[in-house]
Structures are given as structure tokens and as C-alpha cells.
Amino acid sequence: ALEFAYFAEGVDFIVSGGNSKGYWLPWYDSNSHTFVMQGYGNGTEFSHVKLIVDKETHLFMGFETVTDGRASQTLLSDDFKINQSDKKWIDKKLNDASIEYFSTGSSNVKKTTTQKELNSNQWNFPEFNTEETIEVVTWNCEFFPVANDSTILALAEAVSDMNFDVIAFQELKRVGWFSKLMAYLPQYDYVVSEQASFMDLAIVFKSDLFEFQRQIEPFADNDYNFAGRPPLQVDMILKSDSGDIPLTIINIHMKCCDSGLQRRKNAVKMLHNYVDKNFNSQPNIILLGDWNDDTKDAPGQHSFDYFFNDDRFYFVTEEISYDLSQASYPKEPWVSFLDHILVSKNLVPYESNYNVQTIKMGDYMGGYDNYETYISDHLPVLLSFPKP
């Protein structure tokens, strides 16, 4: 819209939208004298101005803002005063819906019906699976599928050869392509986001090892602090020789960048309150994903404090975050460890013989540049722990 406005002589005002970034005030093009107004996309806000038009000539003279000197507005309380009677009515409806939703959850687990044979053997991926352990991975697949069908084949080969038990994927730009990947992986069942605005999440798990119970997306009705991507939770049963073990996997993709720090802090507080509320009934928890913060950041410059201060949980990834060779985001100049795995001590005791590592995909694909071209700029992070 900004580029178009340069050539839009004779046009006074352009109103734009979509799924991109928004601006507090209309932007003025000095070449065409055209104003452009655009709010943030995906229904996260709206824009409101008052146009000034000359009564006699009907010529456009400019605009005035309506609220707080801004064109962009949200429905948050910092922009509008709450009507208390309406708020009580909305809160009751949300509470009733939440009780119904969380009492049942979704059973929309997907099983691969159209199977394809994977003949690709282009890369040299090792196997990480053992009979005695559970392998869980968090994997941000940047703008999946970044290289279209080439991504599908490379990622399918990686997952098949490495033979993980559970994978939490983030950043599925074209979620419709995910079924193309899973057609090559019939040994897995999977769920994908139903409530995310964009960049969906998925959880993939071996159908012979886990029994699906329900899918939940906490905070789907209040996802601002999660950047429009509410967590994706799967409750399942881990089939074990010692008996069935209930397990909760929560996959997250936090708001990016320093500007999102406060939203990440708010989101972690919400998550901590959520798992605390449900801990007595479900103490076996793995909370993993792209946190967009580094556990070795200075105090106040990260969002982890609520879990740091709760001795029921710990980050298995914290111990390797100080090893720069294991950075999950290895690109200069922003080398950092952003993809973390949090576990409850009830499931993975601190003294247990677990293993955690960043998988250096470039070692198996002829270099990091090849990996980034075909799959992602984030590296997968693996937790392997003894079967309970």
C-alpha cells in the first residue's frame, strides 16, 4: 500500500489491511499527497479516524484522531473503559464455555490415510531412538514449508531416520501442507492448531506408543500475549510395561523480539497459573517450544521467572544453553538458545539419567546453509529420558 500510494495521484486516502504490520497513524506520501491507513492484521485491531471535508468545496482537508491521538485501536481496557454490566455478561459466557471446553477437549486427532512411500535417501541422518527411552523434540520449522516439496521430502527423511517418539513443531506457515509431510510418516498420529491466527503449531506422536486423549488450546479466547498463537496441548496416555501413564504435552511459540518481552512475561505467568491449577490432576508435564528468550539472559530480560521459582519444574535445556556450539538459533550475530524444554520433576526427576542436546543438522546435510535452505533456521532440540 505504501508503494502504491506513491503513484496514487488523485487519491486522498487508502485503507489497507491483511495480515501484516499496522501503524498508529496514517502515513502521508509527499509525492502524491495520499494518506495510507493500516492496522495490524488478522483482526487484532481496527483503525478509526475522522475525515475533515470542506463543506463548500467538498475537498478532503485531512483527518483527526478519535481516541488518544492514535488511529489504531484495540478492544483492550487501555483503549476503552469497560462497561461493567457487559463485562459480567461476557465473563459468564466465557466461563461457561471454558467449563464445557476443558471438560471434553477436542478429539480431532489426525491419522494418515493417504500414505506415500519415502524413497528419498539424500541425507545421512542418524537414529536417536532406543527401546529404553522416550525421545521428545521441539522444532521450529521456519515458514514451513520454506522450500515447498523439497522441504517435505527432507523433513520426512529426517523424522523417519531419526525416529523420535514425539515432535512439537512450530511456525507452520502453510498448515495445509502438513498432511503432505505426514503422508510419508504413517507411524505417527498428529494434531494441529485449530485456534491460531497464523504460524500454526503441531504435535506428532507415535501411534503405537501413545494413546490420544484430547486436544486443548488454552487461552484461545485471550491470546494477545501469545501473539495470536495459543498453546497447543495434547493429553495422552504413555503405554508402558509398568502401566499406563497420563502425560500432557504443551507446545508454545512465544512473541518474538525485544518488543515482545512484556507479552512473553505475561504469557508465562498465564501458563504457570494454568499448569499450577491443573497440577494435582496432571503432574506429568512437558512444556516445550520456541520461547523466544534465552535462559542465560540477564535478570529482568527474560520471561522464565515463574518457572525458575517453582521447584516442581526445571528446564532440561538450561544446562546446555551456555554451550554456544549447541545454540538452537546459531545464526550470527544473534546466536542464542531460544527453543527450550521444561519438564515436571514428577515425570523426569532431576537426578534421572536423561540426555538433552541440540541436533546439529548441518552435520548430516552438508552444512548449516543447506539445512536452512531446505528446512529451517532453528535447530531441533532433543530430550531423551528413561521410560517411566
C-alpha positions as a Markdown table, in Angstrom:
| # | Residue | x | y | z |
|---|---|---|---|---|
| 1 | Ala | 0.0 | 0.0 | 0.0 |
| 2 | Leu | 2.8 | 2.4 | 0.8 |
| 3 | Glu | 4.5 | 1.8 | -2.6 |
| 4 | Phe | 1.2 | 2.1 | -4.4 |
| 5 | Ala | 0.4 | 5.4 | -2.7 |
| 6 | Tyr | 3.4 | 7.0 | -4.3 |
| 7 | Phe | 1.7 | 6.7 | -7.7 |
| 8 | Ala | -1.8 | 7.2 | -6.5 |
| 9 | Glu | -2.3 | 10.8 | -7.6 |
| 10 | Gly | -5.9 | 12.0 | -7.2 |
| 11 | Val | -6.5 | 9.5 | -4.4 |
| 12 | Asp | -6.9 | 11.1 | -1.0 |
| 13 | Phe | -7.0 | 8.1 | 1.3 |
| 14 | Ile | -6.0 | 4.4 | 1.0 |
| 15 | Val | -7.4 | 2.0 | 3.6 |
| 16 | Ser | -5.3 | -1.2 | 3.7 |
| 17 | Gly | -5.3 | -4.4 | 5.7 |
| 18 | Gly | -4.3 | -8.1 | 5.6 |
| 19 | Asn | -2.0 | -10.0 | 7.8 |
| 20 | Ser | 0.9 | -7.6 | 8.1 |
| 21 | Lys | 2.0 | -4.8 | 10.4 |
| 22 | Gly | 0.0 | -1.8 | 11.4 |
| 23 | Tyr | 0.7 | 1.8 | 12.1 |
| 24 | Trp | -0.6 | 4.1 | 14.9 |
| 25 | Leu | -1.3 | 7.0 | 12.5 |
| 26 | Pro | -2.0 | 7.2 | 8.7 |
| 27 | Trp | 1.2 | 7.6 | 6.7 |
| 28 | Tyr | 1.4 | 10.6 | 4.3 |
| 29 | Asp | 3.1 | 10.4 | 0.9 |
| 30 | Ser | 4.5 | 13.8 | 0.0 |
| 31 | Asn | 4.7 | 12.9 | -3.7 |
| 32 | Ser | 1.0 | 12.0 | -4.3 |
| 33 | His | -0.4 | 13.7 | -1.2 |
| 34 | Thr | -2.2 | 10.4 | -0.3 |
| 35 | Phe | -2.7 | 9.1 | 3.2 |
| 36 | Val | -2.5 | 5.4 | 3.9 |
| 37 | Met | -4.2 | 3.9 | 7.0 |
| 38 | Gln | -3.4 | 0.3 | 8.0 |
| 39 | Gly | -4.0 | -1.6 | 11.3 |
| 40 | Tyr | -2.4 | -4.8 | 12.4 |
| 41 | Gly | -3.8 | -7.8 | 10.6 |
| 42 | Asn | -5.8 | -10.9 | 11.5 |
| 43 | Gly | -8.5 | -9.0 | 13.3 |
| 44 | Thr | -6.2 | -7.9 | 16.2 |
| 45 | Glu | -7.3 | -4.3 | 16.0 |
| 46 | Phe | -9.2 | -1.7 | 13.9 |
| 47 | Ser | -8.4 | 1.8 | 12.8 |
| 48 | His | -10.6 | 4.9 | 13.4 |
| 49 | Val | -10.2 | 8.5 | 12.2 |
| 50 | Lys | -12.5 | 11.4 | 11.4 |
| 51 | Leu | -12.1 | 12.8 | 7.9 |
| 52 | Ile | -12.2 | 16.6 | 7.5 |
| 53 | Val | -14.0 | 17.7 | 4.4 |
| 54 | Asp | -14.7 | 21.3 | 3.3 |
| 55 | Lys | -18.5 | 22.0 | 3.4 |
| 56 | Glu | -18.4 | 24.2 | 0.3 |
| 57 | Thr | -15.9 | 22.6 | -2.0 |
| 58 | His | -16.3 | 19.0 | -0.6 |
| 59 | Leu | -12.5 | 18.8 | -0.8 |
| 60 | Phe | -10.6 | 16.5 | 1.6 |
| 61 | Met | -8.7 | 18.6 | 4.1 |
| 62 | Gly | -7.1 | 16.0 | 6.3 |
| 63 | Phe | -8.1 | 13.9 | 9.3 |
| 64 | Glu | -8.4 | 13.9 | 13.1 |
| 65 | Thr | -7.8 | 11.1 | 15.5 |
| 66 | Val | -10.7 | 10.0 | 17.7 |
| 67 | Thr | -9.0 | 8.4 | 20.7 |
| 68 | Asp | -5.7 | 9.2 | 22.4 |
| 69 | Gly | -4.0 | 10.7 | 19.3 |
| 70 | Arg | -4.0 | 7.3 | 17.6 |
| 71 | Ala | -5.7 | 5.8 | 14.6 |
| 72 | Ser | -5.2 | 2.2 | 15.6 |
| 73 | Gln | -7.5 | 0.9 | 18.3 |
| 74 | Thr | -7.8 | -2.4 | 20.2 |
| 75 | Leu | -10.7 | -3.6 | 22.4 |
| 76 | Leu | -8.3 | -3.8 | 25.3 |
| 77 | Ser | -9.1 | -1.9 | 28.5 |
| 78 | Asp | -6.2 | 0.5 | 27.9 |
| 79 | Asp | -8.1 | 1.9 | 24.9 |
| 80 | Phe | -11.7 | 1.7 | 26.2 |
| 81 | Lys | -13.4 | 2.0 | 29.5 |
| 82 | Ile | -15.2 | -1.2 | 30.5 |
| 83 | Asn | -19.0 | -1.3 | 30.7 |
| 84 | Gln | -19.2 | -3.4 | 33.8 |
| 85 | Ser | -22.6 | -5.0 | 33.1 |
| 86 | Asp | -21.4 | -6.1 | 29.6 |
| 87 | Lys | -18.2 | -7.4 | 31.2 |
| 88 | Lys | -20.1 | -9.5 | 33.7 |
| 89 | Trp | -22.2 | -11.0 | 30.9 |
| 90 | Ile | -19.1 | -11.7 | 28.7 |
| 91 | Asp | -17.2 | -13.2 | 31.7 |
| 92 | Lys | -20.1 | -15.6 | 32.4 |
| 93 | Lys | -20.3 | -16.7 | 28.8 |
| 94 | Leu | -16.6 | -17.3 | 28.7 |
| 95 | Asn | -16.6 | -19.2 | 32.0 |
| 96 | Asp | -19.5 | -21.4 | 30.8 |
| 97 | Ala | -17.7 | -22.1 | 27.5 |
| 98 | Ser | -14.4 | -22.8 | 29.3 |
| 99 | Ile | -16.0 | -25.3 | 31.6 |
| 100 | Glu | -17.6 | -27.1 | 28.6 |
| 101 | Tyr | -14.4 | -26.9 | 26.5 |
| 102 | Phe | -12.0 | -28.1 | 29.2 |
| 103 | Ser | -14.3 | -30.9 | 30.3 |
| 104 | Thr | -14.2 | -32.5 | 26.9 |
| 105 | Gly | -11.5 | -31.0 | 24.7 |
| 106 | Ser | -11.2 | -31.9 | 21.1 |
| 107 | Ser | -10.8 | -35.4 | 19.7 |
| 108 | Asn | -9.6 | -34.2 | 16.3 |
| 109 | Val | -6.5 | -36.4 | 16.2 |
| 110 | Lys | -5.4 | -37.0 | 12.6 |
| 111 | Lys | -4.3 | -40.3 | 11.3 |
| 112 | Thr | -2.6 | -40.6 | 7.9 |
| 113 | Thr | -5.0 | -42.2 | 5.5 |
| 114 | Thr | -3.2 | -41.5 | 2.2 |
| 115 | Gln | 0.3 | -43.0 | 2.6 |
| 116 | Lys | 3.3 | -42.4 | 0.3 |
| 117 | Glu | 6.4 | -44.4 | 0.2 |
| 118 | Leu | 9.5 | -42.3 | 1.1 |
| 119 | Asn | 12.2 | -43.2 | -1.4 |
| 120 | Ser | 14.4 | -40.3 | -0.7 |
| 121 | Asn | 17.8 | -41.0 | 0.9 |
| 122 | Gln | 19.6 | -37.8 | 0.1 |
| 123 | Trp | 21.0 | -37.1 | 3.6 |
| 124 | Asn | 22.9 | -39.0 | 6.3 |
| 125 | Phe | 20.6 | -38.7 | 9.4 |
| 126 | Pro | 21.4 | -41.0 | 12.4 |
| 127 | Glu | 18.8 | -42.7 | 14.6 |
| 128 | Phe | 18.3 | -41.4 | 18.1 |
| 129 | Asn | 15.6 | -43.8 | 19.3 |
| 130 | Thr | 16.2 | -46.6 | 21.9 |
| 131 | Glu | 13.8 | -49.1 | 23.4 |
| 132 | Glu | 14.6 | -47.9 | 26.9 |
| 133 | Thr | 13.9 | -44.2 | 26.4 |
| 134 | Ile | 11.4 | -41.6 | 25.2 |
| 135 | Glu | 12.6 | -39.1 | 22.6 |
| 136 | Val | 10.9 | -35.7 | 22.6 |
| 137 | Val | 11.9 | -32.9 | 20.2 |
| 138 | Thr | 10.9 | -29.3 | 19.8 |
| 139 | Trp | 11.4 | -28.0 | 16.3 |
| 140 | Asn | 10.7 | -24.5 | 14.8 |
| 141 | Cys | 10.4 | -25.2 | 11.1 |
| 142 | Glu | 10.7 | -21.6 | 9.8 |
| 143 | Phe | 7.9 | -20.7 | 7.5 |
| 144 | Phe | 7.1 | -24.4 | 6.8 |
| 145 | Pro | 7.5 | -25.5 | 4.1 |
| 146 | Val | 10.2 | -23.0 | 3.2 |
| 147 | Ala | 11.3 | -24.9 | 0.1 |
| 148 | Asn | 7.9 | -26.4 | -0.8 |
| 149 | Asp | 8.1 | -30.1 | -1.8 |
| 150 | Ser | 11.9 | -30.1 | -1.2 |
| 151 | Thr | 11.1 | -29.3 | 2.5 |
| 152 | Ile | 8.5 | -32.1 | 2.7 |
| 153 | Leu | 11.0 | -34.7 | 1.4 |
| 154 | Ala | 13.9 | -33.5 | 3.5 |
| 155 | Leu | 11.9 | -33.2 | 6.7 |
| 156 | Ala | 10.1 | -36.5 | 6.2 |
| 157 | Glu | 13.5 | -38.2 | 5.7 |
| 158 | Ala | 14.9 | -36.6 | 8.9 |
| 159 | Val | 11.9 | -37.6 | 11.0 |
| 160 | Ser | 11.8 | -41.1 | 9.7 |
| 161 | Asp | 15.5 | -41.8 | 10.1 |
| 162 | Met | 15.9 | -40.1 | 13.5 |
| 163 | Asn | 12.9 | -41.9 | 14.7 |
| 164 | Phe | 11.7 | -39.6 | 17.5 |
| 165 | Asp | 8.7 | -40.5 | 19.7 |
| 166 | Val | 7.2 | -37.0 | 20.0 |
| 167 | Ile | 7.8 | -33.9 | 18.0 |
| 168 | Ala | 6.4 | -30.4 | 18.7 |
| 169 | Phe | 6.6 | -28.3 | 15.6 |
| 170 | Gln | 6.2 | -24.5 | 15.4 |
| 171 | Glu | 5.8 | -22.0 | 12.6 |
| 172 | Leu | 3.7 | -23.8 | 10.1 |
| 173 | Lys | 3.0 | -21.1 | 7.6 |
| 174 | Arg | 1.0 | -23.3 | 5.3 |
| 175 | Val | -0.6 | -25.8 | 7.6 |
| 176 | Gly | -2.4 | -27.4 | 4.6 |
| 177 | Trp | 1.0 | -28.8 | 3.5 |
| 178 | Phe | 1.5 | -30.6 | 6.8 |
| 179 | Ser | -0.7 | -33.5 | 5.7 |
| 180 | Lys | 1.7 | -33.9 | 2.7 |
| 181 | Leu | 4.6 | -34.4 | 5.2 |
| 182 | Met | 2.6 | -36.8 | 7.4 |
| 183 | Ala | 1.7 | -39.0 | 4.3 |
| 184 | Tyr | 5.3 | -40.1 | 4.4 |
| 185 | Leu | 5.1 | -40.8 | 8.2 |
| 186 | Pro | 2.3 | -43.3 | 8.8 |
| 187 | Gln | 3.8 | -44.5 | 12.1 |
| 188 | Tyr | 2.7 | -41.2 | 13.7 |
| 189 | Asp | -0.6 | -39.6 | 14.6 |
| 190 | Tyr | -0.8 | -35.8 | 14.9 |
| 191 | Val | -2.8 | -32.7 | 15.9 |
| 192 | Val | -2.5 | -29.2 | 14.5 |
| 193 | Ser | -3.7 | -25.8 | 15.8 |
| 194 | Glu | -7.4 | -25.0 | 15.3 |
| 195 | Gln | -7.3 | -21.6 | 17.0 |
| 196 | Ala | -4.1 | -19.9 | 15.9 |
| 197 | Ser | -4.3 | -16.8 | 13.8 |
| 198 | Phe | -1.2 | -17.7 | 11.8 |
| 199 | Met | 2.0 | -19.8 | 12.1 |
| 200 | Asp | 0.3 | -22.9 | 13.4 |
| 201 | Leu | 1.6 | -25.4 | 15.9 |
| 202 | Ala | 1.5 | -29.2 | 15.6 |
| 203 | Ile | 2.3 | -32.2 | 17.8 |
| 204 | Val | 3.3 | -35.5 | 16.3 |
| 205 | Phe | 3.4 | -38.8 | 18.2 |
| 206 | Lys | 3.9 | -42.5 | 17.6 |
| 207 | Ser | 0.5 | -44.2 | 17.5 |
| 208 | Asp | 1.8 | -47.5 | 18.9 |
| 209 | Leu | 3.4 | -45.8 | 22.0 |
| 210 | Phe | 0.8 | -43.1 | 22.9 |
| 211 | Glu | -3.0 | -43.2 | 23.2 |
| 212 | Phe | -4.5 | -39.8 | 22.4 |
| 213 | Gln | -7.0 | -38.4 | 24.9 |
| 214 | Arg | -7.8 | -34.8 | 23.9 |
| 215 | Gln | -6.5 | -31.6 | 22.3 |
| 216 | Ile | -6.8 | -28.3 | 24.1 |
| 217 | Glu | -5.7 | -24.8 | 23.1 |
| 218 | Pro | -5.6 | -22.8 | 26.4 |
| 219 | Phe | -6.1 | -19.0 | 26.1 |
| 220 | Ala | -7.6 | -19.3 | 22.6 |
| 221 | Asp | -10.1 | -16.6 | 23.9 |
| 222 | Asn | -7.3 | -14.4 | 25.3 |
| 223 | Asp | -4.2 | -15.0 | 23.0 |
| 224 | Tyr | -2.8 | -11.4 | 22.7 |
| 225 | Asn | 0.2 | -12.2 | 24.9 |
| 226 | Phe | 0.8 | -15.4 | 22.8 |
| 227 | Ala | 0.9 | -13.3 | 19.6 |
| 228 | Gly | -2.3 | -14.9 | 18.2 |
| 229 | Arg | -0.8 | -18.4 | 18.7 |
| 230 | Pro | -2.4 | -20.0 | 21.8 |
| 231 | Pro | -0.6 | -23.0 | 23.2 |
| 232 | Leu | -1.4 | -26.4 | 21.7 |
| 233 | Gln | -1.9 | -29.0 | 24.4 |
| 234 | Val | -2.3 | -32.8 | 23.9 |
| 235 | Asp | -3.3 | -35.1 | 26.8 |
| 236 | Met | -2.3 | -38.7 | 26.1 |
| 237 | Ile | -1.5 | -42.0 | 27.7 |
| 238 | Leu | 2.0 | -43.3 | 27.5 |
| 239 | Lys | 1.9 | -47.1 | 27.2 |
| 240 | Ser | 4.5 | -48.6 | 29.5 |
| 241 | Asp | 5.4 | -52.0 | 30.8 |
| 242 | Ser | 4.8 | -50.6 | 34.3 |
| 243 | Gly | 1.3 | -49.4 | 33.3 |
| 244 | Asp | -0.4 | -46.6 | 31.5 |
| 245 | Ile | 1.0 | -43.1 | 32.4 |
| 246 | Pro | -1.0 | -40.0 | 31.7 |
| 247 | Leu | 1.1 | -37.3 | 30.0 |
| 248 | Thr | 0.5 | -33.7 | 29.0 |
| 249 | Ile | 2.5 | -32.1 | 26.2 |
| 250 | Ile | 2.1 | -28.3 | 25.7 |
| 251 | Asn | 3.6 | -26.7 | 22.6 |
| 252 | Ile | 4.2 | -22.9 | 22.5 |
| 253 | His | 5.6 | -20.3 | 20.2 |
| 254 | Met | 6.1 | -17.0 | 22.1 |
| 255 | Lys | 6.0 | -13.5 | 20.8 |
| 256 | Cys | 9.3 | -12.6 | 19.1 |
| 257 | Cys | 11.9 | -9.9 | 19.7 |
| 258 | Asp | 12.7 | -7.4 | 22.5 |
| 259 | Ser | 9.5 | -5.5 | 21.8 |
| 260 | Gly | 7.6 | -8.6 | 22.9 |
| 261 | Leu | 9.3 | -9.1 | 26.3 |
| 262 | Gln | 6.4 | -7.9 | 28.4 |
| 263 | Arg | 4.0 | -10.0 | 26.4 |
| 264 | Arg | 6.2 | -13.0 | 26.9 |
| 265 | Lys | 6.3 | -12.4 | 30.6 |
| 266 | Asn | 2.6 | -12.1 | 30.7 |
| 267 | Ala | 2.2 | -15.3 | 28.7 |
| 268 | Val | 4.5 | -17.3 | 31.0 |
| 269 | Lys | 2.6 | -16.0 | 34.0 |
| 270 | Met | -0.7 | -17.2 | 32.4 |
| 271 | Leu | 0.9 | -20.6 | 31.6 |
| 272 | His | 2.3 | -21.0 | 35.1 |
| 273 | Asn | -1.1 | -20.3 | 36.7 |
| 274 | Tyr | -2.7 | -22.7 | 34.2 |
| 275 | Val | -0.4 | -25.7 | 34.9 |
| 276 | Asp | -0.4 | -24.9 | 38.7 |
| 277 | Lys | -4.2 | -25.1 | 38.7 |
| 278 | Asn | -4.2 | -28.5 | 37.0 |
| 279 | Phe | -1.1 | -29.9 | 38.5 |
| 280 | Asn | -2.7 | -32.1 | 41.1 |
| 281 | Ser | -4.8 | -33.9 | 38.5 |
| 282 | Gln | -2.0 | -34.0 | 35.9 |
| 283 | Pro | 1.6 | -33.7 | 37.2 |
| 284 | Asn | 3.3 | -35.3 | 34.2 |
| 285 | Ile | 4.0 | -32.3 | 32.0 |
| 286 | Ile | 6.4 | -31.4 | 29.2 |
| 287 | Leu | 6.1 | -27.7 | 28.2 |
| 288 | Leu | 8.3 | -27.0 | 25.1 |
| 289 | Gly | 8.7 | -24.9 | 22.1 |
| 290 | Asp | 10.1 | -21.6 | 20.8 |
| 291 | Trp | 10.2 | -19.4 | 23.9 |
| 292 | Asn | 12.0 | -16.5 | 22.1 |
| 293 | Asp | 14.0 | -15.9 | 25.2 |
| 294 | Asp | 17.4 | -17.3 | 26.4 |
| 295 | Thr | 17.6 | -18.8 | 29.9 |
| 296 | Lys | 21.0 | -17.2 | 30.4 |
| 297 | Asp | 19.7 | -13.7 | 29.7 |
| 298 | Ala | 20.2 | -11.1 | 32.5 |
| 299 | Pro | 17.5 | -10.9 | 35.2 |
| 300 | Gly | 14.5 | -9.0 | 34.0 |
| 301 | Gln | 15.4 | -9.5 | 30.4 |
| 302 | His | 13.7 | -12.9 | 30.1 |
| 303 | Ser | 10.3 | -14.4 | 30.9 |
| 304 | Phe | 11.2 | -17.6 | 32.8 |
| 305 | Asp | 10.9 | -16.4 | 36.4 |
| 306 | Tyr | 7.6 | -18.1 | 37.3 |
| 307 | Phe | 9.0 | -21.5 | 36.4 |
| 308 | Phe | 12.5 | -20.7 | 37.7 |
| 309 | Asn | 10.9 | -20.1 | 41.1 |
| 310 | Asp | 8.8 | -23.2 | 41.1 |
| 311 | Asp | 10.7 | -26.3 | 42.3 |
| 312 | Arg | 8.2 | -28.7 | 40.7 |
| 313 | Phe | 9.7 | -27.9 | 37.3 |
| 314 | Tyr | 13.0 | -27.3 | 35.6 |
| 315 | Phe | 14.4 | -26.6 | 32.2 |
| 316 | Val | 16.4 | -29.6 | 31.0 |
| 317 | Thr | 17.8 | -27.3 | 28.3 |
| 318 | Glu | 19.3 | -24.8 | 30.7 |
| 319 | Glu | 22.4 | -26.8 | 31.3 |
| 320 | Ile | 23.4 | -26.8 | 27.6 |
| 321 | Ser | 22.4 | -23.2 | 26.9 |
| 322 | Tyr | 25.8 | -21.9 | 28.0 |
| 323 | Asp | 27.5 | -24.0 | 25.3 |
| 324 | Leu | 27.4 | -21.8 | 22.2 |
| 325 | Ser | 28.0 | -24.8 | 20.0 |
| 326 | Gln | 24.6 | -26.0 | 21.0 |
| 327 | Ala | 22.7 | -22.8 | 20.3 |
| 328 | Ser | 19.3 | -23.6 | 18.9 |
| 329 | Tyr | 19.5 | -20.4 | 16.8 |
| 330 | Pro | 23.1 | -20.4 | 15.5 |
| 331 | Lys | 23.0 | -17.5 | 13.1 |
| 332 | Glu | 25.4 | -14.6 | 13.6 |
| 333 | Pro | 25.1 | -12.1 | 15.1 |
| 334 | Trp | 22.1 | -13.4 | 17.1 |
| 335 | Val | 23.5 | -16.7 | 18.3 |
| 336 | Ser | 21.2 | -17.8 | 21.1 |
| 337 | Phe | 19.3 | -20.6 | 22.7 |
| 338 | Leu | 15.6 | -20.0 | 22.2 |
| 339 | Asp | 14.0 | -23.4 | 22.0 |
| 340 | His | 13.5 | -24.8 | 25.5 |
| 341 | Ile | 12.1 | -27.9 | 27.1 |
| 342 | Leu | 10.5 | -27.6 | 30.6 |
| 343 | Val | 9.6 | -30.8 | 32.5 |
| 344 | Ser | 7.9 | -31.6 | 35.7 |
| 345 | Lys | 10.1 | -33.4 | 38.2 |
| 346 | Asn | 7.3 | -35.9 | 38.7 |
| 347 | Leu | 7.8 | -37.1 | 35.1 |
| 348 | Val | 11.6 | -36.6 | 34.7 |
| 349 | Pro | 13.3 | -36.5 | 38.1 |
| 350 | Tyr | 16.2 | -34.1 | 38.2 |
| 351 | Glu | 18.6 | -36.9 | 39.2 |
| 352 | Ser | 17.3 | -39.3 | 36.4 |
| 353 | Asn | 19.6 | -40.3 | 33.6 |
| 354 | Tyr | 18.2 | -38.1 | 30.9 |
| 355 | Asn | 20.0 | -36.6 | 27.9 |
| 356 | Val | 19.4 | -33.3 | 26.2 |
| 357 | Gln | 21.1 | -31.9 | 23.1 |
| 358 | Thr | 20.7 | -29.6 | 20.1 |
| 359 | Ile | 20.8 | -31.7 | 16.9 |
| 360 | Lys | 23.4 | -30.1 | 14.6 |
| 361 | Met | 21.5 | -30.8 | 11.3 |
| 362 | Gly | 24.3 | -29.3 | 9.2 |
| 363 | Asp | 26.5 | -32.2 | 10.2 |
| 364 | Tyr | 24.1 | -34.5 | 8.3 |
| 365 | Met | 23.1 | -32.2 | 5.4 |
| 366 | Gly | 26.4 | -30.9 | 4.1 |
| 367 | Gly | 26.4 | -27.8 | 6.3 |
| 368 | Tyr | 24.0 | -25.4 | 8.1 |
| 369 | Asp | 23.4 | -23.4 | 4.9 |
| 370 | Asn | 21.9 | -26.5 | 3.2 |
| 371 | Tyr | 19.8 | -27.2 | 6.3 |
| 372 | Glu | 18.5 | -23.6 | 6.4 |
| 373 | Thr | 17.7 | -23.8 | 2.6 |
| 374 | Tyr | 15.6 | -26.9 | 2.9 |
| 375 | Ile | 14.1 | -26.9 | 6.5 |
| 376 | Ser | 14.7 | -24.1 | 9.0 |
| 377 | Asp | 17.0 | -21.6 | 10.6 |
| 378 | His | 16.3 | -23.1 | 14.1 |
| 379 | Leu | 17.8 | -26.4 | 15.1 |
| 380 | Pro | 15.8 | -29.1 | 16.7 |
| 381 | Val | 16.3 | -29.7 | 20.4 |
| 382 | Leu | 16.0 | -33.3 | 21.8 |
| 383 | Leu | 15.2 | -34.6 | 25.3 |
| 384 | Ser | 15.7 | -38.3 | 25.8 |
| 385 | Phe | 14.6 | -39.7 | 29.2 |
| 386 | Pro | 14.1 | -43.3 | 30.6 |
| 387 | Lys | 10.7 | -44.8 | 30.1 |
| 388 | Pro | 8.8 | -44.5 | 33.4 |
